[in-house]
Coordinates of C-alpha atoms in Angstrom, one line a residue:
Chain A
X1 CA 0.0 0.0 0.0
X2 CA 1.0 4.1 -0.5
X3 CA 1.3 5.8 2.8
X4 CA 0.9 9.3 2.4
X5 CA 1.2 11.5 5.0
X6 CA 3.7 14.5 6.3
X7 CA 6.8 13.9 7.9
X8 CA 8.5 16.4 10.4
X9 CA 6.6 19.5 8.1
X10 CA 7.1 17.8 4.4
X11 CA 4.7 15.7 2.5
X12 CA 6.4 12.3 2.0
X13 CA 4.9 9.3 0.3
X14 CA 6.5 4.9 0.5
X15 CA 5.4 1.8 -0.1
X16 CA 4.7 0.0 2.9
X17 CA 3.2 -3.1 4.4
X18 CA -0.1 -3.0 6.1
X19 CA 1.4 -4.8 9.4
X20 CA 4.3 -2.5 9.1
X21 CA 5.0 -0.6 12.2
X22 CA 5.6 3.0 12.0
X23 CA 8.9 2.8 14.7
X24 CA 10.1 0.4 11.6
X25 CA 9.1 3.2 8.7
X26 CA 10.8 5.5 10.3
X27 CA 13.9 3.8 10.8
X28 CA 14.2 1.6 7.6
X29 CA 13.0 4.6 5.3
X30 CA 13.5 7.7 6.9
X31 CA 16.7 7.3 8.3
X32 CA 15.5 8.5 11.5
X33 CA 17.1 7.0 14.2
X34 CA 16.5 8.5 17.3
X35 CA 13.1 6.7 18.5
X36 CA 13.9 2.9 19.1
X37 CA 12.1 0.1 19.4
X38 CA 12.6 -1.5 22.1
X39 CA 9.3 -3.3 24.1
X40 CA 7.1 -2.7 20.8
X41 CA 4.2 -2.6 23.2
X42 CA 3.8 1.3 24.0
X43 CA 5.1 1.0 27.8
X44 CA 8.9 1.8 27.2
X45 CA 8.3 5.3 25.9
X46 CA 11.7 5.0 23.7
X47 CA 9.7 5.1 20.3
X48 CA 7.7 8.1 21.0
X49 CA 6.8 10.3 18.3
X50 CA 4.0 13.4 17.8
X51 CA 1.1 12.4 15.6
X52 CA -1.6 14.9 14.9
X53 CA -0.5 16.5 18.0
X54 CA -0.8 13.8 20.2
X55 CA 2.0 12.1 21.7
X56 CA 1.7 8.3 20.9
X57 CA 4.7 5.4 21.4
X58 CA 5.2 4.6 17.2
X59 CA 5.8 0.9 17.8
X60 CA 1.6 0.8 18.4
X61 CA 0.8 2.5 15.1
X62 CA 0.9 0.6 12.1
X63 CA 1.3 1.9 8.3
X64 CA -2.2 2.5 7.6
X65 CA -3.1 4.6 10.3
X66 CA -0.7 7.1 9.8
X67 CA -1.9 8.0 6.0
X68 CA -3.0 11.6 5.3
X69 CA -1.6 12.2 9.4
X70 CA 1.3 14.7 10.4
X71 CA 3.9 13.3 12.6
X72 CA 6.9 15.0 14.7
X73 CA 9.7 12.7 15.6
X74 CA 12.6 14.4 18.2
X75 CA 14.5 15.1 14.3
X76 CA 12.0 17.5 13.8
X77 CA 10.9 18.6 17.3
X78 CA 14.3 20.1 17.9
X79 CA 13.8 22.7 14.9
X80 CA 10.9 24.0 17.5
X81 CA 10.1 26.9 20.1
X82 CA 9.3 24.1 22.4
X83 CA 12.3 22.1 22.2
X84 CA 14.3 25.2 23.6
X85 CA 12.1 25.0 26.4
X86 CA 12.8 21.4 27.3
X87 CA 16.5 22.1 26.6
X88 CA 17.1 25.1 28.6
X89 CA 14.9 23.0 31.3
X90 CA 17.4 19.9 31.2
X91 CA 20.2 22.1 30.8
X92 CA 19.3 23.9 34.3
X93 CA 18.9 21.0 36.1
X94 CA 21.5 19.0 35.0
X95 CA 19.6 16.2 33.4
X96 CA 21.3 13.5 31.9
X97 CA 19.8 11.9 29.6
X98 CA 20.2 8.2 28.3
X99 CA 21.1 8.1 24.8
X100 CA 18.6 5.5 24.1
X101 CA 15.6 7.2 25.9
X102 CA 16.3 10.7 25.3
X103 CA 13.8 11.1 22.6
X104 CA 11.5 9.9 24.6
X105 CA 12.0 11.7 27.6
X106 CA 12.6 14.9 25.7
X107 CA 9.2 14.8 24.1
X108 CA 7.5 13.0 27.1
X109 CA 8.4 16.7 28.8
X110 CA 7.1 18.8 26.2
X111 CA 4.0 17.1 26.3
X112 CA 4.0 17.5 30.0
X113 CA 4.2 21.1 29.8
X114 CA 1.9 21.7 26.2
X115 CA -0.8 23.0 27.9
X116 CA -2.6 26.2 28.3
X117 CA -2.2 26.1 32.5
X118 CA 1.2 25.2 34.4
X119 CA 0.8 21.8 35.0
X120 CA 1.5 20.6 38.7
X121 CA 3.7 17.7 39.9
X122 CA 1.4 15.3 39.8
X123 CA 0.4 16.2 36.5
X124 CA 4.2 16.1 35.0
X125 CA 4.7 12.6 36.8
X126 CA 1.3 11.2 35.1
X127 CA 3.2 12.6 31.3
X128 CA 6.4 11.3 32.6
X129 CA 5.0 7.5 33.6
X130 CA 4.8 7.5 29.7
X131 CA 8.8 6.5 29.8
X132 CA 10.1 4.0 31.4
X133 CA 14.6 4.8 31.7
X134 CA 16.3 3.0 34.0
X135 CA 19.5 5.2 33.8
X136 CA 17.3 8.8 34.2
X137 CA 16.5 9.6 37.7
X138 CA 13.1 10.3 37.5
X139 CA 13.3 13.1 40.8
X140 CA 16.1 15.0 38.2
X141 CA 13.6 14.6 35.4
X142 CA 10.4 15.8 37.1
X143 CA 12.6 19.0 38.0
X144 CA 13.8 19.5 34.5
X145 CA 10.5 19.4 33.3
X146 CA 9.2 22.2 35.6
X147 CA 12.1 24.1 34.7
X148 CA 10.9 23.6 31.1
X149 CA 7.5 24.8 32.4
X150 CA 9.5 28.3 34.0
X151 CA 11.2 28.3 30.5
X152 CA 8.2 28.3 28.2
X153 CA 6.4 30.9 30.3
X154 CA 9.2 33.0 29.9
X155 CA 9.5 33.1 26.2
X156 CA 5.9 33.2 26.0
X157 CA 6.0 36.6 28.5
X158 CA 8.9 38.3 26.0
X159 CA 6.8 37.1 22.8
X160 CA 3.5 39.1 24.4
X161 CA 5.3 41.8 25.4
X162 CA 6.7 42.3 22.0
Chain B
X1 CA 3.1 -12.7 5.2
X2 CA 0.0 -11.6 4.2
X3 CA -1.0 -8.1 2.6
X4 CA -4.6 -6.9 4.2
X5 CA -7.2 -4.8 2.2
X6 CA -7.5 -1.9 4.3
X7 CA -11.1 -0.1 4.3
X8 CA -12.1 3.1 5.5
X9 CA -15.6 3.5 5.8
X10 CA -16.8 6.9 7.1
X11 CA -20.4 6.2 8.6
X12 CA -21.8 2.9 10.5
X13 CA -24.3 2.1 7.6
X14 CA -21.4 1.8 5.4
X15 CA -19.1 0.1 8.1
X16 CA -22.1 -2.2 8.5
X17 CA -22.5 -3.3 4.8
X18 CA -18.8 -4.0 5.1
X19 CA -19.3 -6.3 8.0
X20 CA -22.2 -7.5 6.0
X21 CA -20.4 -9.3 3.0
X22 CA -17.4 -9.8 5.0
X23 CA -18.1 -10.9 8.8
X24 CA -14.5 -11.6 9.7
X25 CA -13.5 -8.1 8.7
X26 CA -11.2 -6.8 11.8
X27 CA -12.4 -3.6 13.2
X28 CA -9.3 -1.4 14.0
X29 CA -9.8 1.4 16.2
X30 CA -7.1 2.2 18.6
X31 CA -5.1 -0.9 18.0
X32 CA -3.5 -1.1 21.1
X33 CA -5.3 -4.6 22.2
X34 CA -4.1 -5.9 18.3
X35 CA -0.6 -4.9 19.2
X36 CA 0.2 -5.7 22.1
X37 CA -1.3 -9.6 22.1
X38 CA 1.5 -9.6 18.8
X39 CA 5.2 -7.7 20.3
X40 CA 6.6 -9.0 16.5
X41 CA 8.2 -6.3 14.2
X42 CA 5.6 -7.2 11.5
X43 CA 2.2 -7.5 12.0
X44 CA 0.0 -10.3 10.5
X45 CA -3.2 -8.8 10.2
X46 CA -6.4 -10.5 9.1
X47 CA -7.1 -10.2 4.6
X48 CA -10.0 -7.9 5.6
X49 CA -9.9 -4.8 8.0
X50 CA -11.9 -1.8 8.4
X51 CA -10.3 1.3 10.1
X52 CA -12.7 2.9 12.2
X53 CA -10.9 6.6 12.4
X54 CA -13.0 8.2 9.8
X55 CA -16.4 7.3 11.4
X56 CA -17.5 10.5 12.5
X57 CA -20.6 8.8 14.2
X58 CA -18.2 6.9 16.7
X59 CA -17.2 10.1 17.6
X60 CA -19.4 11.8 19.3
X61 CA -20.5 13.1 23.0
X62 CA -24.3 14.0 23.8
X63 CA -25.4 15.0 27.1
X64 CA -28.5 14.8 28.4
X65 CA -29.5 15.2 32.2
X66 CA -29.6 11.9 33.2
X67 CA -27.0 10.4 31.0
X68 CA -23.9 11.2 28.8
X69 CA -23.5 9.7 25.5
X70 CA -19.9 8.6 24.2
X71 CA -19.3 7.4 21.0
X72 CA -17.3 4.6 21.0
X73 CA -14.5 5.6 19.2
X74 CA -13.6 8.5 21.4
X75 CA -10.1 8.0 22.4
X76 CA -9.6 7.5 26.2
X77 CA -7.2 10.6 26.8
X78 CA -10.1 12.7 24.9
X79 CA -12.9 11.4 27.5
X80 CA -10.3 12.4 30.2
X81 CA -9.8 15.6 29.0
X82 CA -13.4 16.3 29.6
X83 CA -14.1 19.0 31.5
X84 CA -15.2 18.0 35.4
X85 CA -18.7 16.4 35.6
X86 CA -19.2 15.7 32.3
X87 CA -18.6 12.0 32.9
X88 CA -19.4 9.7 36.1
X89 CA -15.8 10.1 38.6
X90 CA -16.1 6.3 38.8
X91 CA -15.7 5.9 35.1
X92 CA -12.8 8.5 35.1
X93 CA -10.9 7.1 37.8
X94 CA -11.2 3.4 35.5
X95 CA -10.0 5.1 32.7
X96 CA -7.2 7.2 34.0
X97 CA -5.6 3.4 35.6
X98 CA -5.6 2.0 31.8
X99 CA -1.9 1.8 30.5
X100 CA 0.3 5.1 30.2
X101 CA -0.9 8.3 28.6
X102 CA 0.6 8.0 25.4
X103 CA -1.5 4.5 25.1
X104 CA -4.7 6.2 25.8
X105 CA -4.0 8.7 23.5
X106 CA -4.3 5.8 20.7
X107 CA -6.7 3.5 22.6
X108 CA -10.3 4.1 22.1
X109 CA -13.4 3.6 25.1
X110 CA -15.1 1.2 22.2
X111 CA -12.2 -0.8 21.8
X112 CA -11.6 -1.3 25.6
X113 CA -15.3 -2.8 26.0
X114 CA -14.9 -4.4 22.4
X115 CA -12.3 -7.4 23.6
X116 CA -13.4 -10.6 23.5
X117 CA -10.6 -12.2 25.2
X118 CA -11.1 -10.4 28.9
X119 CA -13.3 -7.7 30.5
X120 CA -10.6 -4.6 30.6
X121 CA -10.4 -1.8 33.0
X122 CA -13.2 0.5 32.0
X123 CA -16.2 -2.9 32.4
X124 CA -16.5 -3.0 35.9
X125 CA -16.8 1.1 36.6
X126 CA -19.7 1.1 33.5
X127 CA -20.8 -2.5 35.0
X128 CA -22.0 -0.8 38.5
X129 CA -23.2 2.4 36.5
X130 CA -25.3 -0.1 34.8
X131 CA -24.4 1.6 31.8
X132 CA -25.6 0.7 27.9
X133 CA -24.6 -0.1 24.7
X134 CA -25.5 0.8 21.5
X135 CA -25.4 -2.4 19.7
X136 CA -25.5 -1.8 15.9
X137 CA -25.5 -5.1 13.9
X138 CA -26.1 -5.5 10.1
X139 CA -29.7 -6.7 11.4
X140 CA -30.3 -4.0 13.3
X141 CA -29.6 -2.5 16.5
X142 CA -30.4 -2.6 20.1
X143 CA -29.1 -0.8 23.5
X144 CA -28.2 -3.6 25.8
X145 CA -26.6 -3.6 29.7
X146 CA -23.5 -3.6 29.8
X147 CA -23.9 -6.3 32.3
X148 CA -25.1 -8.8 29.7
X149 CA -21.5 -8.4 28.2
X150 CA -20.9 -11.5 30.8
X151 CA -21.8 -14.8 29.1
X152 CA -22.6 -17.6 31.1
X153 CA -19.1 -18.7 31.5
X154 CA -18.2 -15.3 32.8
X155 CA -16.7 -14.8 29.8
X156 CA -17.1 -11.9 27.5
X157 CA -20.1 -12.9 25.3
X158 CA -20.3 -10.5 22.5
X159 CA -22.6 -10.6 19.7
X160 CA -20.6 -11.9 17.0
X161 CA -20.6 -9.4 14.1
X162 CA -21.2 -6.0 15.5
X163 CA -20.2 -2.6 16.4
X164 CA -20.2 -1.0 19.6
X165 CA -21.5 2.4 18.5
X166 CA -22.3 4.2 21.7
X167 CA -22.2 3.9 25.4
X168 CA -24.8 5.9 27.5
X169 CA -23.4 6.2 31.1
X170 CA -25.5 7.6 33.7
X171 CA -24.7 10.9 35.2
X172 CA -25.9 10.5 39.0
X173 CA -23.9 11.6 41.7
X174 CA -22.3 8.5 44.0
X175 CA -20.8 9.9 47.2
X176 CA -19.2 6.5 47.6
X177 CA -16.8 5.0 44.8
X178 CA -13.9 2.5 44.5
X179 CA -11.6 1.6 41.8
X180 CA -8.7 -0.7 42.4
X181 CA -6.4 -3.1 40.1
X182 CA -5.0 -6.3 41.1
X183 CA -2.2 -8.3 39.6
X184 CA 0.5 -7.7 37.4
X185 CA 0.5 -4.1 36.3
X186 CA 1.4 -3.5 32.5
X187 CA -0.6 -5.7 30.4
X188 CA -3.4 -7.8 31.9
X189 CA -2.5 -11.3 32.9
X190 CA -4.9 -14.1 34.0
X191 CA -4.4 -12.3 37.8
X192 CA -5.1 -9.0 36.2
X193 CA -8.9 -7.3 37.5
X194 CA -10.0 -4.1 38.0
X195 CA -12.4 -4.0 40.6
X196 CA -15.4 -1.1 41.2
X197 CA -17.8 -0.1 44.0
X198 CA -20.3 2.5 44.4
X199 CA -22.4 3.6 47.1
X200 CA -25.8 6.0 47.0
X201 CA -26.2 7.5 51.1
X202 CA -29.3 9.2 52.2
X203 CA -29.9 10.2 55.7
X204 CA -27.8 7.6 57.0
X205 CA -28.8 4.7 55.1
X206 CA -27.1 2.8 52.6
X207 CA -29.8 3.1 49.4
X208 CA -27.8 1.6 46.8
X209 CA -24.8 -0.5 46.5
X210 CA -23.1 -2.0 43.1
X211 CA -19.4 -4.0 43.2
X212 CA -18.1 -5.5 40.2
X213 CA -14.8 -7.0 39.3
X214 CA -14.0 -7.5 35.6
X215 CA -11.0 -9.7 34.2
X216 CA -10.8 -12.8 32.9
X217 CA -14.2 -13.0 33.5
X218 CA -16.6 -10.3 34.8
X219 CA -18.4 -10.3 38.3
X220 CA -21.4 -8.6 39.3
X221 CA -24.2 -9.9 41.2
X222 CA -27.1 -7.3 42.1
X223 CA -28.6 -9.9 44.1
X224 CA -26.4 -9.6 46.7
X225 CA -25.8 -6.5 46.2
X226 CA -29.5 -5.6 47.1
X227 CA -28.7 -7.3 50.6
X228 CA -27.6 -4.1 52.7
X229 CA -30.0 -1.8 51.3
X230 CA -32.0 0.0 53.8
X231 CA -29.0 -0.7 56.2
X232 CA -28.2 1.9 58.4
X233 CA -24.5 3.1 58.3
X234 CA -22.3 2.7 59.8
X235 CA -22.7 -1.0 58.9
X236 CA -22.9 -3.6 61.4
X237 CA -19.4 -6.0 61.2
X238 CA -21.8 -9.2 61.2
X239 CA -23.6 -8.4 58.2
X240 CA -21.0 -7.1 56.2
X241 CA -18.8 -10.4 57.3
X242 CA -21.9 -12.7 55.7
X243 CA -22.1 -10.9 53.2
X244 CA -18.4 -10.8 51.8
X245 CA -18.8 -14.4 52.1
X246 CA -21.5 -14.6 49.9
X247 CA -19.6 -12.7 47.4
X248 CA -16.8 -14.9 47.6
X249 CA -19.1 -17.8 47.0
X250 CA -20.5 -16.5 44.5
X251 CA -17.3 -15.3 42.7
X252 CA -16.0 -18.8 43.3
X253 CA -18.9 -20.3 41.3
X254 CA -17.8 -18.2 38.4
X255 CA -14.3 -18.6 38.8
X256 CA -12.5 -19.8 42.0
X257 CA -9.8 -17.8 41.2
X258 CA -11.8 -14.8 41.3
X259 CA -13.0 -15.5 44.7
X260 CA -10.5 -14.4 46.9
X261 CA -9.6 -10.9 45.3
X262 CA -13.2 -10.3 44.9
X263 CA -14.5 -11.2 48.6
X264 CA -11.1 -8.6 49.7
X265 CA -12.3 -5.9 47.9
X266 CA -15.9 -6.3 48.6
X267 CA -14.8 -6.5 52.4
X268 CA -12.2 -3.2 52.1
X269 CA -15.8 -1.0 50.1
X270 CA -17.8 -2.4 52.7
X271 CA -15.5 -1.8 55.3
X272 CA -15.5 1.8 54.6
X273 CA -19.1 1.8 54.6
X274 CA -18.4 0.7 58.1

C-alpha cells in the first residue's frame, strides 16, 4: 500500500506493508534514528513520536493509520520553540539523559508542559509515567520538566510583550 | 506474510455493509489490544480490516441530564480531558488506571469494551453504572446492559458481528466510589482485574450499592448487592462479614480464582461503609 502522510513538516509518500509498524518506517525509510524500538508494546516510551499532535509510542501505530496524518519525531521537534524549552529545562537541572531514551523523555516533557495552565507535579509525573529509563532519575527529570515549564512561560512573557 | 485490504468507511451504515459481505472483517480502532497480544516487528493482520478513524458517528458526546453519550471511538485521553462532571468520577478514575498516557491517547473507550478475550479496566466502573450499549449489527440494533457483556461462562459474550457504536453512562452523583487493580500491572494477565464499587447515602442509610470486578471474567451480582439496602451506616461488622462471604461464593462459582480478590475488595468497600 501508498502511505501518504507528512513527515517532520514535508509531504512524504513509500510503499509499505499494512502490518508495518511506524517505529520500523521511520527507521528503515527515513533514516530516523533517534526513537527505538525497544518493548514494541507502548510501555517503554523509547519510540515516541507526535502524531496529529498527540504524543503516541510509534511501535503501536501501524502503516495504515498514519496515512494523510502529520507526525513529529525528536529530528524534527528540535527545529521548534518548544524544544528550547525542554532544553534550557534539562540544561538547568542537569539532566542527563540516556542516549537510548532521550527522545522519549525529551518529548515525554514537552507534552507535560503543552498546555494552556502550568501543569503541577502530579500532572508532569502522570506525562512522565509514559517513559520508562532505568538510567534517568526520575526526581532529576520531574525537576527538568518544571524548569521547562518556567522556561516556556518565559518566552511566551517576552513574545506578548513584544 | 500476508498483505490486508485496508477499508475506511466513514459512517456505520457503510461500516455495516462492510461487515455485511465480510463478517470476519477486523475492526481497528485504537489498536492497542491488536498490538500488544503480537510484540513482533511485522504484523500479520487479518485479509480484511476496516479502520474505524473516519467514522465521525463513533465520535461523538451528547449529554442529556440523566446520562452522557460517548461514542465509541472517542479516544480514552479525549474522555479524560473532559471537563469536570461531564462524565461519572467512577468511570474516570477506571479510565485514567488504563496503561500510560501516550497508550490512551491511541486507545479508544469502544475498543476497551470491544475485547473478547477479557473484561478490561473501564467494564466494571460502566458494570456498576449499569451503563448501555449501542449495539448496531447489520440486522439492526439494540441498546443492551452492559452487564449482559458477561456470558454464562463469565466470559465476555459479544454478539458476533457488530459494532459497539455508543455507550450511555448515567450521570448520578455516587458519594461513595472505589476503583482498584490487582495483579501484574502493564498488560493484563490471568491475575489481572480491576475492581469497582459504588455507594448512594441518604440520611444515613445505605440506598444503593453496586461492586463489580471484571477480568478474565466479569463479576457482578445485584442480588447480593441488594442485601444491605436500607441498612443503616455505619454497617454492622456481622452483616457485612456474611455478606463478603457470599460474594466470595458467589465469585468462586464463576471462577475460583476470582474469589478471593473479589471477597477482599468487597470487604475493604464495605469496610468503609463501616
Amino acid at each position: 500500500m501508498i502511505v501518504n502522510f507528512i513527515l517532520n513538516g514535508e509531504d512524504v509518500s513509500l510503499r509499505a506493508r499494512s502490518g508495518d509498524r511506524l517505529i520500523d518506517i521511520l527507521r528503515d525509510s527515513f533514516g530516523l534514528h533517534a526513537a527505538k524500538a525497544d518493548c514494541r508494546k507502548g510501555t517503554c516510551g523509547k519510540c515516541l513520536v507526535v502524531m496529529d499532535g498527540r504524543l503516541v509510542p510509534a511501535c503501536m501505530v501501524l502503516a495504515f493509520k498514519v496515512r494523510g496524518r502529520e507526525v513529529i519525531t525528536i529530528e524534527g521537534f528540535v527545529q521548534t520553540d518548544e524544544y528550547k524549552d525542554v532544553a534550557e529545562g534539562i540544561r538547568e537541572v542537569g539532566l542527563e539523559t540516556c542516549g537510548f531514551c532521550d527522545a522519549g523523555v525529551i518529548l515525554a516533557i514537552a507534552s507535560a508542559i503543552e498546555g494552556q495552565t502550568r501543569p503541577d507535579r502530579t500532572e508532569i509525573i502522570e506525562a512522565l509515567s509514559s517513559v520508562q529509563c532505568r538510567c534517568t532519575d526520575p526526581e532529576t527529570t520531574l525537576r527538568a520538566a518544571l524548569a521547562a515549564a518556567d522556561a516556556k512561560d518565559r518566552r511566551l512573557y517576552a513574545r506578548d510583550r513584544k | 506474510m500476508t498483505a490486508s485490504e485496508v477499508h475506511l468507511p466513514v459512517s456505520i451504515p457503510e461500516l455495516l455493509e462492510l461487515l455485511k459481505r465480510n463478517p470476519q472483517l477486523l475492526l481497528f480502532a485504537g489498536g492497542t489490544g491488536i498490538l500488544r497480544e503480537k510484540g513482533s516487528r511485522f504484523i500479520d493482520l487479518p485479509p480484511s480490516i476496516a479502520l474505524l478513524d473516519n467514522v465521525a458517528e463513533l465520535r461523538t458526546v451528547t449529554r442529556t441530564e440523566r446520562y452522557v453519550e460517548l461514542g465509541s471511538g472517542l479516544r480514552l485521553s479525549e474522555i479524560l480531558s473532559f471537563k469536570q462532571g461531564t462524565i461519572a468520577p467512577i468511570l474516570r478514575e477506571a479510565i485514567a488506571g488504563i496503561a500510560n498516557p501516550v497508550i490512551r491517547n491511541l486507545a479508544t473507550l469502544g475498543g476497551n469494551l470491544a475485547c473478547r478475550e477479557r473484561f478490561m479496566d473501564s467494564w466494571s466502573a460502566l458494570a456498576c453504572l449499569d451503563a448501555l450499549l449501542e449495539i448496531r449489527e447489520p440486522s439492526g440494533s439494540h441498546w443492551m446492559n452492559v452487564n449482559r457483556l458477561i456470558g454464562e461462562t463469565g466470559k465476555p459474550a459479544l454478539p458476533p458481528v457488530m459494532v459497539i457504536s455508543r455507550i450511555r453512562v448515567p450521570v448520578d452523583s455516587w458519594p461513595f466510589i472505589l476503583v482498584r487493580k490487582l495483579g501484574q500491572a502493564g498488560w493484563p494477565g490471568d491475575d489481572t482485574w480491576t475492581f469497582a464499587a459504588l455507594a448512594k447515602i441518604d440520611k444515613g442509610y445505605l440506598v444503593d450499592l453496586r461492586l463489580a470486578m471484571g477480568g478474565r471474567c466479569g463479576l457482578r451480582f445485584p442480588e447480593l448487592d441488594s442485601r444491605l439496602e436500607g441498612s443503616s451506616l455505619p454497617l454492622g461488622t456481622k452483616e457485612v462479614v456474611a455478606l463478603v462471604a457470599d460474594y466470595r461464593e458467589a465469585a468462586w462459582e464463576l471462577d475460583p480464582d476470582a474469589a478471593l480478590p473479589f471477597s477482599r475488595m468487597a470487604d475493604l468497600a464495605l469496610g468503609k461503609l463501616r
